[in-house]
mmCIF file of C-alpha atoms and ligand atoms in Angstrom:
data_model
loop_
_atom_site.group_PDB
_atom_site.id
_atom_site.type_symbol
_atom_site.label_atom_id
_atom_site.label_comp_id
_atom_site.label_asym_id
_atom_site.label_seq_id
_atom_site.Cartn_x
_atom_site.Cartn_y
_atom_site.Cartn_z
ATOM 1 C CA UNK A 32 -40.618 9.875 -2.930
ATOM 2 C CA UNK A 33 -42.606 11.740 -0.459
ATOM 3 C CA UNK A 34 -41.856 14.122 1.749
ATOM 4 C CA UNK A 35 -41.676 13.365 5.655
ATOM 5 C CA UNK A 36 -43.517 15.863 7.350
ATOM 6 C CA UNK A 37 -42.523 16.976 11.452
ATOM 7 C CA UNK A 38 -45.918 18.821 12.506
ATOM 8 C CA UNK A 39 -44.779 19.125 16.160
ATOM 9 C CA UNK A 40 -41.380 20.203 16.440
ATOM 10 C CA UNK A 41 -41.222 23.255 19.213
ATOM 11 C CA UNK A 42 -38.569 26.171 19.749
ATOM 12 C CA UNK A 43 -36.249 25.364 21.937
ATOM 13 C CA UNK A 44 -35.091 28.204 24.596
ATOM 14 C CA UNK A 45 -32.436 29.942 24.007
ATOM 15 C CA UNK A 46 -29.806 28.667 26.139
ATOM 16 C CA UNK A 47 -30.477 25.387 25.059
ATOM 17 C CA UNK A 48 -30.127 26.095 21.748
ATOM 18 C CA UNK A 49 -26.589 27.576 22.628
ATOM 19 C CA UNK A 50 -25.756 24.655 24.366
ATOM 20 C CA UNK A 51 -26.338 22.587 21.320
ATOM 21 C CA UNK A 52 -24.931 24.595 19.144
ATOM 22 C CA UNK A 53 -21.546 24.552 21.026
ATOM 23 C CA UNK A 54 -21.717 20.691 20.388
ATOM 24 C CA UNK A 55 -22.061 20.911 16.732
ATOM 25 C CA UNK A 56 -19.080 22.829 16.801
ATOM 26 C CA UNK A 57 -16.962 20.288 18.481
ATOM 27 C CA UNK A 58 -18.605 17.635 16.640
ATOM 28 C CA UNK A 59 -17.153 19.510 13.356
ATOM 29 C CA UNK A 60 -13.420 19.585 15.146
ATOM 30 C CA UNK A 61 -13.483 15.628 15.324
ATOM 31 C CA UNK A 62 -12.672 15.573 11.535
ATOM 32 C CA UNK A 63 -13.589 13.930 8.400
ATOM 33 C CA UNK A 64 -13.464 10.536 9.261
ATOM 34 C CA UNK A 65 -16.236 11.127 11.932
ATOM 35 C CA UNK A 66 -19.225 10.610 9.888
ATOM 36 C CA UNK A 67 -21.686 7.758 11.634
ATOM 37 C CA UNK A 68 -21.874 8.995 15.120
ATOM 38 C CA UNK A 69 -24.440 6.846 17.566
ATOM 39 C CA UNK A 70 -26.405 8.852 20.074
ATOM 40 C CA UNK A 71 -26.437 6.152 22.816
ATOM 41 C CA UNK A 72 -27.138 5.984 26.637
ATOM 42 C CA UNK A 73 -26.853 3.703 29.397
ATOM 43 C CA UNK A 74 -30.523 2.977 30.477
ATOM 44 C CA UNK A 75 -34.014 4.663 28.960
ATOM 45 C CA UNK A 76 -35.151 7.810 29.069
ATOM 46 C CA UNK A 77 -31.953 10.014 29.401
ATOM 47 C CA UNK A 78 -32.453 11.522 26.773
ATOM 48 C CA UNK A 79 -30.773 9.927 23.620
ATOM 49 C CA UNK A 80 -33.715 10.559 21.085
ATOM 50 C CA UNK A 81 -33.934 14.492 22.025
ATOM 51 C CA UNK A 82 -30.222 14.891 21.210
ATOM 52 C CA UNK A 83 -30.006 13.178 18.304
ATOM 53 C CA UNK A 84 -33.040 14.775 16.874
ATOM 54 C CA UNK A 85 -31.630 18.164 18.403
ATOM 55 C CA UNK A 86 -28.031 17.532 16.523
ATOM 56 C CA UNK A 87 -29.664 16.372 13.169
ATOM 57 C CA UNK A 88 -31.597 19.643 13.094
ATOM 58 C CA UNK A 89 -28.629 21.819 14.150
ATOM 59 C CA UNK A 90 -26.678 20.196 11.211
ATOM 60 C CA UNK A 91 -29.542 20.740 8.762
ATOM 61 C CA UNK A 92 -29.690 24.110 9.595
ATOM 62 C CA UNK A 93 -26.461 24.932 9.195
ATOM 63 C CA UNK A 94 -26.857 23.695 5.289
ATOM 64 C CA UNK A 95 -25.129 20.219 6.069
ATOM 65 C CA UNK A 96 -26.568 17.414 4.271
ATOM 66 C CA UNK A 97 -27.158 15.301 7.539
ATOM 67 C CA UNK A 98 -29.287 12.076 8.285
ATOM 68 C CA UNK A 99 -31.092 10.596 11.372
ATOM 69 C CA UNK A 100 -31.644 6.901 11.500
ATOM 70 C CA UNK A 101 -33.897 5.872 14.195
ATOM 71 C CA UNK A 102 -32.205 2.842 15.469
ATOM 72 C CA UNK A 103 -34.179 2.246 18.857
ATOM 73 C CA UNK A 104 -36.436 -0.733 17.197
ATOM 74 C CA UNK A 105 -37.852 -1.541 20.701
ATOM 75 C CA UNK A 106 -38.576 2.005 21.681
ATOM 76 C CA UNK A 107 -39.075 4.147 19.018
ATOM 77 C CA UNK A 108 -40.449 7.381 20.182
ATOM 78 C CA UNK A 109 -39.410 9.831 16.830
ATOM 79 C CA UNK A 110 -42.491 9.330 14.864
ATOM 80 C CA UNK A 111 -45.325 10.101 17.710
ATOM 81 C CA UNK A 112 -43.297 12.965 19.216
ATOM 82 C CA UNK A 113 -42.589 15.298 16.155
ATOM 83 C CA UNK A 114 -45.479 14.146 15.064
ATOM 84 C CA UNK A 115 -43.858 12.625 11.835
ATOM 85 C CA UNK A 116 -46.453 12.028 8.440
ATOM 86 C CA UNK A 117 -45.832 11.715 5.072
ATOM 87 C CA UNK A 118 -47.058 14.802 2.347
ATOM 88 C CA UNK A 119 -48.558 12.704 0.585
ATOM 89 C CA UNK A 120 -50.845 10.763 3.277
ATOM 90 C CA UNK A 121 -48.947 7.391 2.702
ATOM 91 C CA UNK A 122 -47.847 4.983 5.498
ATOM 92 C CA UNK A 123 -44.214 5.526 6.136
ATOM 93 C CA UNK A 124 -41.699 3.033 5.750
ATOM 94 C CA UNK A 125 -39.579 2.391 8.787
ATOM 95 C CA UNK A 126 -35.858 1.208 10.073
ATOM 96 C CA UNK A 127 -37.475 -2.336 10.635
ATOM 97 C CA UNK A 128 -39.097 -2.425 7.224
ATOM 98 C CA UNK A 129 -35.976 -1.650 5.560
ATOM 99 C CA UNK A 130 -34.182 -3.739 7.382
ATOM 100 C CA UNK A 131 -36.273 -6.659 6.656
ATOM 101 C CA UNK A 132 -35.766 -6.229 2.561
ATOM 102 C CA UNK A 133 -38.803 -4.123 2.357
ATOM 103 C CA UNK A 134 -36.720 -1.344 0.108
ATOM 104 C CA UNK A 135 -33.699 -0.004 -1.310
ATOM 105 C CA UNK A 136 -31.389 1.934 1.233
ATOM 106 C CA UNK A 137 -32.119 5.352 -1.665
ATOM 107 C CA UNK A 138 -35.635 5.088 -0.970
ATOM 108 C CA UNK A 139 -35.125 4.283 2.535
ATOM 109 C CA UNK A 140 -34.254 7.994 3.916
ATOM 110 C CA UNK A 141 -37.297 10.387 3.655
ATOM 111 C CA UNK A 142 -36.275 14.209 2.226
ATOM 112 C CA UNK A 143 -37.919 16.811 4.944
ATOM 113 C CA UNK A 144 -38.822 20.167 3.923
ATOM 114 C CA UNK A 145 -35.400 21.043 4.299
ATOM 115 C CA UNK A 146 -32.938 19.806 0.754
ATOM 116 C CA UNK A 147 -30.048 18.480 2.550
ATOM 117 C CA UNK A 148 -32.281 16.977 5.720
ATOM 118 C CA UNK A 149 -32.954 13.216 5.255
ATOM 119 C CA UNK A 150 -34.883 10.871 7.839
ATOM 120 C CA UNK A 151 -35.284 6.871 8.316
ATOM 121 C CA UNK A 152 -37.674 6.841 10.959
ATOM 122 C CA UNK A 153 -38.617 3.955 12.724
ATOM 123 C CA UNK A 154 -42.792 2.980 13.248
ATOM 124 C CA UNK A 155 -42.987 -0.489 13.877
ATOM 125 C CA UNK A 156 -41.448 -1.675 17.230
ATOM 126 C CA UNK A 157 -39.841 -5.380 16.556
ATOM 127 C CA UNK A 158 -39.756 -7.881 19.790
ATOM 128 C CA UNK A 159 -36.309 -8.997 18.991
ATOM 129 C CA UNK A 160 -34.346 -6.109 16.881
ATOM 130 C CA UNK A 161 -30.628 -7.791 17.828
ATOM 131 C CA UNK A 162 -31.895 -10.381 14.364
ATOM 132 C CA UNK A 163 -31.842 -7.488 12.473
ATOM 133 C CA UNK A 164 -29.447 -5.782 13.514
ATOM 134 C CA UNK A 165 -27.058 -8.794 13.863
ATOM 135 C CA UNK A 166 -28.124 -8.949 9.860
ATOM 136 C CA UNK A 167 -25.304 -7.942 6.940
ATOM 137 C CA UNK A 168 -28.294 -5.366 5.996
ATOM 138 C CA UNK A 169 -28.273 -3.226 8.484
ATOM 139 C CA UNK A 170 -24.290 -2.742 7.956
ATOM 140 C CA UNK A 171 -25.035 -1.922 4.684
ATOM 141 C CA UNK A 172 -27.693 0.459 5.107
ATOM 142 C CA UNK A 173 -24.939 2.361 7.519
ATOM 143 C CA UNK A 174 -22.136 1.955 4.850
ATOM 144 C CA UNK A 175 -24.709 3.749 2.724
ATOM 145 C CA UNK A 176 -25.401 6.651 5.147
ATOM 146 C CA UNK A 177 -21.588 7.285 5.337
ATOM 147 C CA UNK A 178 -21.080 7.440 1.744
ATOM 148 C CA UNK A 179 -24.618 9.631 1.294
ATOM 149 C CA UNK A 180 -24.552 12.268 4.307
ATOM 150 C CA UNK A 181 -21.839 14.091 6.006
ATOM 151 C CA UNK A 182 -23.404 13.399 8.826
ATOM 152 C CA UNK A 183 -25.497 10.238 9.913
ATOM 153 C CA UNK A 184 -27.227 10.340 13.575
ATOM 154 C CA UNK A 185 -27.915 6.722 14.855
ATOM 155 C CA UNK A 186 -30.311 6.506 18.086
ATOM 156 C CA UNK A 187 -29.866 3.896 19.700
ATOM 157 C CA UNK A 188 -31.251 1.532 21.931
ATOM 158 C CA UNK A 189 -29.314 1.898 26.165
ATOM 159 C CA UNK A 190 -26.699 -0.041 26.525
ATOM 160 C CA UNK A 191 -27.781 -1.576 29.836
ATOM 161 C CA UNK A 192 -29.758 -4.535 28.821
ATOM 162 C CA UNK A 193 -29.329 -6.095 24.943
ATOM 163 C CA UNK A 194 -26.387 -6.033 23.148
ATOM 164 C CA UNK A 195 -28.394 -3.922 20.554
ATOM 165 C CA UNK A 196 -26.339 -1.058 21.219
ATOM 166 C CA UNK A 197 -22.472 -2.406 20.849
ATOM 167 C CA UNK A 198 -23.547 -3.943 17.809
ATOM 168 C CA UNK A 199 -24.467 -0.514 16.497
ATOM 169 C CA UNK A 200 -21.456 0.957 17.894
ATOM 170 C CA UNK A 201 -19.242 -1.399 15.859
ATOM 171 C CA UNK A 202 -20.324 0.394 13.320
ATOM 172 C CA UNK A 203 -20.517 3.788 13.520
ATOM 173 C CA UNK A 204 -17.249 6.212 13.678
ATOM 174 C CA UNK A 205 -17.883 7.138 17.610
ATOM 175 C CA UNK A 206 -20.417 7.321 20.108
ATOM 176 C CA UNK A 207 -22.263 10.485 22.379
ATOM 177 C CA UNK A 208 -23.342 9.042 25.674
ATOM 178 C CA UNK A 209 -26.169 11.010 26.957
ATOM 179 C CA UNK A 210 -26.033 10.769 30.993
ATOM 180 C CA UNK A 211 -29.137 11.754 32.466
ATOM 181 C CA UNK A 212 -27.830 14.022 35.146
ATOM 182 C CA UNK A 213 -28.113 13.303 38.835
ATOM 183 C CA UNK A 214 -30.001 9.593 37.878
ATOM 184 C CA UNK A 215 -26.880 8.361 36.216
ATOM 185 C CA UNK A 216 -24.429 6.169 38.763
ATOM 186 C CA UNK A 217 -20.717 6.855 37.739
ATOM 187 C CA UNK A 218 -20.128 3.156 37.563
ATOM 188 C CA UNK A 219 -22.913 2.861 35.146
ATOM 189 C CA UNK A 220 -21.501 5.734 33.005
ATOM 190 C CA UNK A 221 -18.230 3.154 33.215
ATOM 191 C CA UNK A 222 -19.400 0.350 32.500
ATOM 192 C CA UNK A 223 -21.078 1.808 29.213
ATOM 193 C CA UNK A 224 -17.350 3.045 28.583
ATOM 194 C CA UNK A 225 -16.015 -0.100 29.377
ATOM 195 C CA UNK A 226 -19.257 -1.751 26.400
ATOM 196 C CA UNK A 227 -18.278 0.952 23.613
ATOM 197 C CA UNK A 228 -14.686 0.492 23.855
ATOM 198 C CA UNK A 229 -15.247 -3.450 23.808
ATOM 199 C CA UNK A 230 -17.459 -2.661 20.594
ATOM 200 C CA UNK A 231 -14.588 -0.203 19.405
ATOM 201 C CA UNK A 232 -16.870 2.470 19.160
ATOM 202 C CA UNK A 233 -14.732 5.521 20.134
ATOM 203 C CA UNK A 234 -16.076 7.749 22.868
ATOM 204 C CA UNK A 235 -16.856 11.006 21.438
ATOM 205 C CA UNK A 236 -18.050 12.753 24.198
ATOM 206 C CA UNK A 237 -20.536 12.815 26.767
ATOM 207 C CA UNK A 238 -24.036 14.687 26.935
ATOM 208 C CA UNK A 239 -24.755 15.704 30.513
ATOM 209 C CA UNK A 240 -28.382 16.055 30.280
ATOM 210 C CA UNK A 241 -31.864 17.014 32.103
ATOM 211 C CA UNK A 242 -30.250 19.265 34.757
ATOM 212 C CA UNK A 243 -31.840 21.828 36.362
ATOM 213 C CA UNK A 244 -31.166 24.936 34.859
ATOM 214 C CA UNK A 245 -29.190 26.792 37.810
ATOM 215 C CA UNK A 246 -26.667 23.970 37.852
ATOM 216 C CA UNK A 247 -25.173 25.354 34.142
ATOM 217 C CA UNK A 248 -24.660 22.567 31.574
ATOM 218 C CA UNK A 249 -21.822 20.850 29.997
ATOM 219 C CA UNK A 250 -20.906 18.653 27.879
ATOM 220 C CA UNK A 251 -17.133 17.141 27.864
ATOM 221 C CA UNK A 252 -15.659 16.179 24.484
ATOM 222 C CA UNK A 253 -12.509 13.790 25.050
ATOM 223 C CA UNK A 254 -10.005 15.465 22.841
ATOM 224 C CA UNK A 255 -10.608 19.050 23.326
ATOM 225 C CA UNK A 256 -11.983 19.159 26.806
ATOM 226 C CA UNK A 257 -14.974 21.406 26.270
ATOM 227 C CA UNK A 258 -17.456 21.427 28.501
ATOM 228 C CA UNK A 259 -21.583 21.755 27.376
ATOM 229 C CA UNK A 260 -25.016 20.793 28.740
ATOM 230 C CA UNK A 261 -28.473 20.199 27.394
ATOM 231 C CA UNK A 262 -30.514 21.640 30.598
ATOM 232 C CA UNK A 263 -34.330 20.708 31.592
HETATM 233 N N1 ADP B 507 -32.625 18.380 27.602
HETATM 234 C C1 ADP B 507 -33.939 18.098 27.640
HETATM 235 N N2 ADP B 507 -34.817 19.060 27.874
HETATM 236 C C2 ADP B 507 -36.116 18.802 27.934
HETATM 237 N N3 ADP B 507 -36.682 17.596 27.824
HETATM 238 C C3 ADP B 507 -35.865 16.577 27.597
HETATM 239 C C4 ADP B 507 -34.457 16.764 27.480
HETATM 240 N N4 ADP B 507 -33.903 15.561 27.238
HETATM 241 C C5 ADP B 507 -34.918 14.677 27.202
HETATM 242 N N5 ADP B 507 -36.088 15.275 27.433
HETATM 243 C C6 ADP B 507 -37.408 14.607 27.525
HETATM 244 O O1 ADP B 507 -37.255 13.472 28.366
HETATM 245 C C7 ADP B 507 -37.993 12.367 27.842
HETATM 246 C C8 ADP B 507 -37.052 11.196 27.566
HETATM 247 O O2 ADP B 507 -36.145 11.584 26.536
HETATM 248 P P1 ADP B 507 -35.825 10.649 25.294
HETATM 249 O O3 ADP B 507 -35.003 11.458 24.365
HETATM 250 O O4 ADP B 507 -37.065 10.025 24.747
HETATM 251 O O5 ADP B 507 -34.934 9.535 26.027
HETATM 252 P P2 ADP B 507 -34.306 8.183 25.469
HETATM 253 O O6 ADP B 507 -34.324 8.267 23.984
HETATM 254 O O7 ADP B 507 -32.923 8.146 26.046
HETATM 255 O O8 ADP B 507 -35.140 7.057 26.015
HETATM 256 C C9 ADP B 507 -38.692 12.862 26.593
HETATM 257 O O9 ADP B 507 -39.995 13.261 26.955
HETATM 258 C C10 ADP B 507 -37.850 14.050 26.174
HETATM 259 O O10 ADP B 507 -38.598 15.009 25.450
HETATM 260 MG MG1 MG B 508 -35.233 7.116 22.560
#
């Protein structure tokens, strides 16, 4: 299988990198049952596909065998941002493809140039992703990732408008809601609380995200009460 390739994938500074790395280590307190964790917010652009791409890589990094699965069929943004290609030239196979029977879940995930990073990007936005979703495949393909990787990232689609996202809750191990800081209503960061516990998607923590850097960061993690931010 070839290999997927990120040309554009930029240093982060260094505080962010901190702040990212304190997450991965309270991601590594919840335990090992926490394997499938969905990187989920409740409207666009708060930043969902930045920390899940952020997490995978700390993971890899840190020599965990870890996988990203591009879940956000009507907005996928992975591919043209990190400027994703295949060694080999090829066209790359994405999340809708495999959903729709187009190959096995092994060939599915494309190895990176690191051994124990795997990828199932996503290149073909699908009008209506719920029908695959919805689909026994798609539970399977996650069921895989669990048994495969340590660690499985899932971005997601928001939660405000489809039901896209509480299906893919339902079947991950817990959720990270990324809250786009100082756009974000409280009662919309409730309701999405109120979705994921209706999907039974525990809340892992929360991602407070795009602030201004002399505000400080955090990021709150349920069980420990840690604090941690992604800043802008
Ligand atoms: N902490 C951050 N620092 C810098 N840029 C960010 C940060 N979070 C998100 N962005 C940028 O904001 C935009 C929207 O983020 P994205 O991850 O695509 O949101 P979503 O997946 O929730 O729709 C992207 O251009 C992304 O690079
Ligand atoms: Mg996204």
């Amino acid at each position: 299988m070839s290999t997927l390739i990120l040309n554009n994938n930029p240093e982060l500074p260094y505080a962010m990198e901190e702040a990212l790395n304190s997450l991965r280590i309270n991601i590594g307190f919840l335990g090992n049952d926490v394997k499938k964790i969905m990187i989920v917010s409740s409207t666009p652009n708060e930043g969902k596909s930045f920390v899940a791409m952020q997490l995978y890589r700390q993971f890899v990094q840190t020599g965990i065998k870890t996988a990203l699965i591009d879940a956000d069929m009507r907005k996928s943004t992975l591919v043209a941002k990190y400027g994703m290609e295949l060694a080999d030239g090829g066209m790359i196979k994405g999340t809708s493809s495999v959903l729709a029977g187009d190959c096995d879940f092994k060939d599915a995930f494309y190895k990176t140039s690191f051994d124990n990073g795997f990828i199932l990007p996503n290149v073909e936005n699908v009008v209506n992703p719920s029908m695959l979703l919805e689909n026994k495949r798609f539970e399977e393909l996650l069921n895989y990732a669990g048994e495969n990787f340590r660690y499985t990232f899932v971005d997601s689609s928001p939660l405000d408008l489809v039901s896209d996202g509480e299906r893919i809750g339902s079947l991950c191990d817990g959720a990270i809601l990324v809250v786009r800081s100082g756009v974000t209503s409280k009662s919309m960061v409730r309701h999405s609380a109120m979705q994921l516990e209706r999907a039974g998607c525990p809340l892992l923590g929360v991602v407070l995200n795009r602030m201004g850097s002399s505000k400080g960061k955090y990021y709150y993690n349920k069980r420990n009460s840690r604090y941690y931010t992604a800043s802008r």
